[in-house]
């Protein structure tokens, strides 16, 4: 085997190992990757059962209902469409109607988005980047550029 053939063999072997490593990383991250969606993005779509997504928008005015056992039902809107959300647990202190919110969970066949994590904005100047981009895309952004 010539020196050039050995070098090409080593490069091919390193490329194969790198491809396997990247494949294993992608398989491992497949369950961890959560895509952000606005209400307009998911209304009318059939999302696969159990697919985790982040739903972001504004908490719709007059939609917050508190039930038994710390269950809270509200709607997230991008002012074009809205999605009903159910969440069981303690909400962040800054959670209120008309404010930006990002929820993480799954859409189920009952038409409700079942959130297991709710994030609210932390001051008056902050809006989650994904929510701001979604609102700008819909042409309803009213904040500073």
XYZ file of C-alpha atoms in Angstrom:
145
model
C 0.000 0.000 0.000
C 1.444 3.306 -1.007
C 1.671 6.303 1.296
C -1.116 8.051 -0.625
C -3.413 5.004 -0.314
C -2.795 4.808 3.465
C -3.619 8.518 3.836
C -6.855 8.122 1.825
C -7.797 5.054 3.906
C -7.254 7.020 7.138
C -9.336 9.941 5.832
C -12.152 7.588 4.774
C -12.093 5.824 8.156
C -12.174 9.178 10.013
C -15.068 10.311 7.823
C -16.975 7.114 8.598
C -16.448 7.521 12.337
C -17.529 11.163 12.129
C -20.699 10.225 10.196
C -21.619 7.575 12.791
C -21.016 10.062 15.627
C -23.228 12.701 13.984
C -25.934 10.082 13.396
C -25.877 9.004 17.035
C -26.068 12.622 18.207
C -29.072 13.319 15.964
C -30.867 10.200 17.191
C -30.176 11.184 20.810
C -31.429 14.748 20.263
C -34.557 13.706 18.379
C -36.611 13.562 21.579
C -35.112 16.779 22.920
C -35.748 19.044 19.941
C -38.865 21.153 20.462
C -40.053 23.428 17.692
C -41.694 26.775 18.301
C -45.108 27.330 16.727
C -47.528 30.236 16.791
C -51.290 29.608 17.033
C -51.685 30.358 13.301
C -49.051 27.742 12.552
C -50.891 24.918 14.299
C -54.572 25.751 13.763
C -55.852 23.454 11.047
C -52.804 21.196 11.086
C -52.829 17.597 12.238
C -49.843 17.363 14.536
C -48.646 13.834 15.281
C -49.743 12.545 18.695
C -47.128 13.126 21.316
C -45.067 15.622 19.306
C -43.732 18.211 21.696
C -43.926 21.817 20.576
C -43.539 25.254 22.057
C -46.620 27.369 21.598
C -46.087 31.095 21.932
C -48.212 34.178 21.735
C -50.271 36.406 23.959
C -52.608 35.217 26.699
C -56.037 36.063 25.308
C -58.006 38.610 27.310
C -60.840 37.052 29.335
C -59.767 33.481 28.654
C -58.141 32.516 31.954
C -60.235 30.080 33.990
C -58.954 28.459 37.161
C -60.285 25.044 38.047
C -59.816 22.509 40.788
C -56.453 20.988 41.621
C -54.440 23.950 40.267
C -55.780 23.437 36.738
C -55.733 26.575 34.613
C -57.334 26.915 31.196
C -56.529 29.827 28.925
C -56.066 30.660 25.271
C -52.880 31.705 23.525
C -53.390 34.002 20.565
C -51.328 35.747 17.931
C -54.355 38.025 17.316
C -55.204 36.003 14.189
C -55.845 32.537 15.643
C -56.010 31.191 19.176
C -55.303 27.830 20.755
C -56.902 26.590 23.979
C -54.360 25.542 26.596
C -54.766 23.516 29.766
C -52.048 23.540 32.385
C -51.887 21.941 35.811
C -49.505 23.564 38.225
C -48.346 26.881 39.503
C -48.141 29.658 36.953
C -45.308 32.191 36.949
C -46.005 35.332 38.985
C -45.945 37.480 35.849
C -48.542 35.387 34.019
C -51.579 37.489 33.141
C -53.931 38.241 30.289
C -52.531 40.206 27.375
C -48.918 39.293 28.153
C -46.481 37.247 26.125
C -46.193 33.608 27.053
C -44.431 30.492 25.799
C -45.914 27.118 26.711
C -44.360 23.732 26.092
C -46.337 20.546 25.751
C -48.358 18.448 23.328
C -51.505 18.938 21.282
C -54.000 16.163 21.949
C -56.983 14.853 20.071
C -59.406 16.695 22.346
C -58.386 19.985 20.706
C -56.551 21.272 23.762
C -52.883 21.985 24.046
C -51.720 20.232 27.222
C -48.852 22.301 28.578
C -46.397 21.029 31.144
C -44.306 24.179 31.219
C -45.366 27.833 31.051
C -42.934 30.709 30.708
C -44.053 34.323 31.079
C -42.126 37.438 30.235
C -40.007 38.860 33.005
C -40.242 42.613 32.446
C -42.123 45.132 30.329
C -39.408 45.388 27.666
C -38.918 41.687 27.085
C -40.891 39.517 24.734
C -39.689 35.983 23.948
C -37.840 36.159 20.640
C -39.977 33.499 19.014
C -43.202 35.237 20.049
C -41.956 38.615 18.802
C -40.924 37.122 15.455
C -44.283 35.359 15.090
C -46.185 38.564 15.855
C -44.003 40.539 13.440
C -44.654 37.901 10.788
C -48.409 38.326 11.257
C -48.077 42.115 11.088
C -49.523 42.660 14.549
C -46.328 43.582 16.408
C -46.814 46.739 18.456
C -43.554 46.876 20.359
C -40.244 48.537 19.651
C -38.130 47.239 16.779
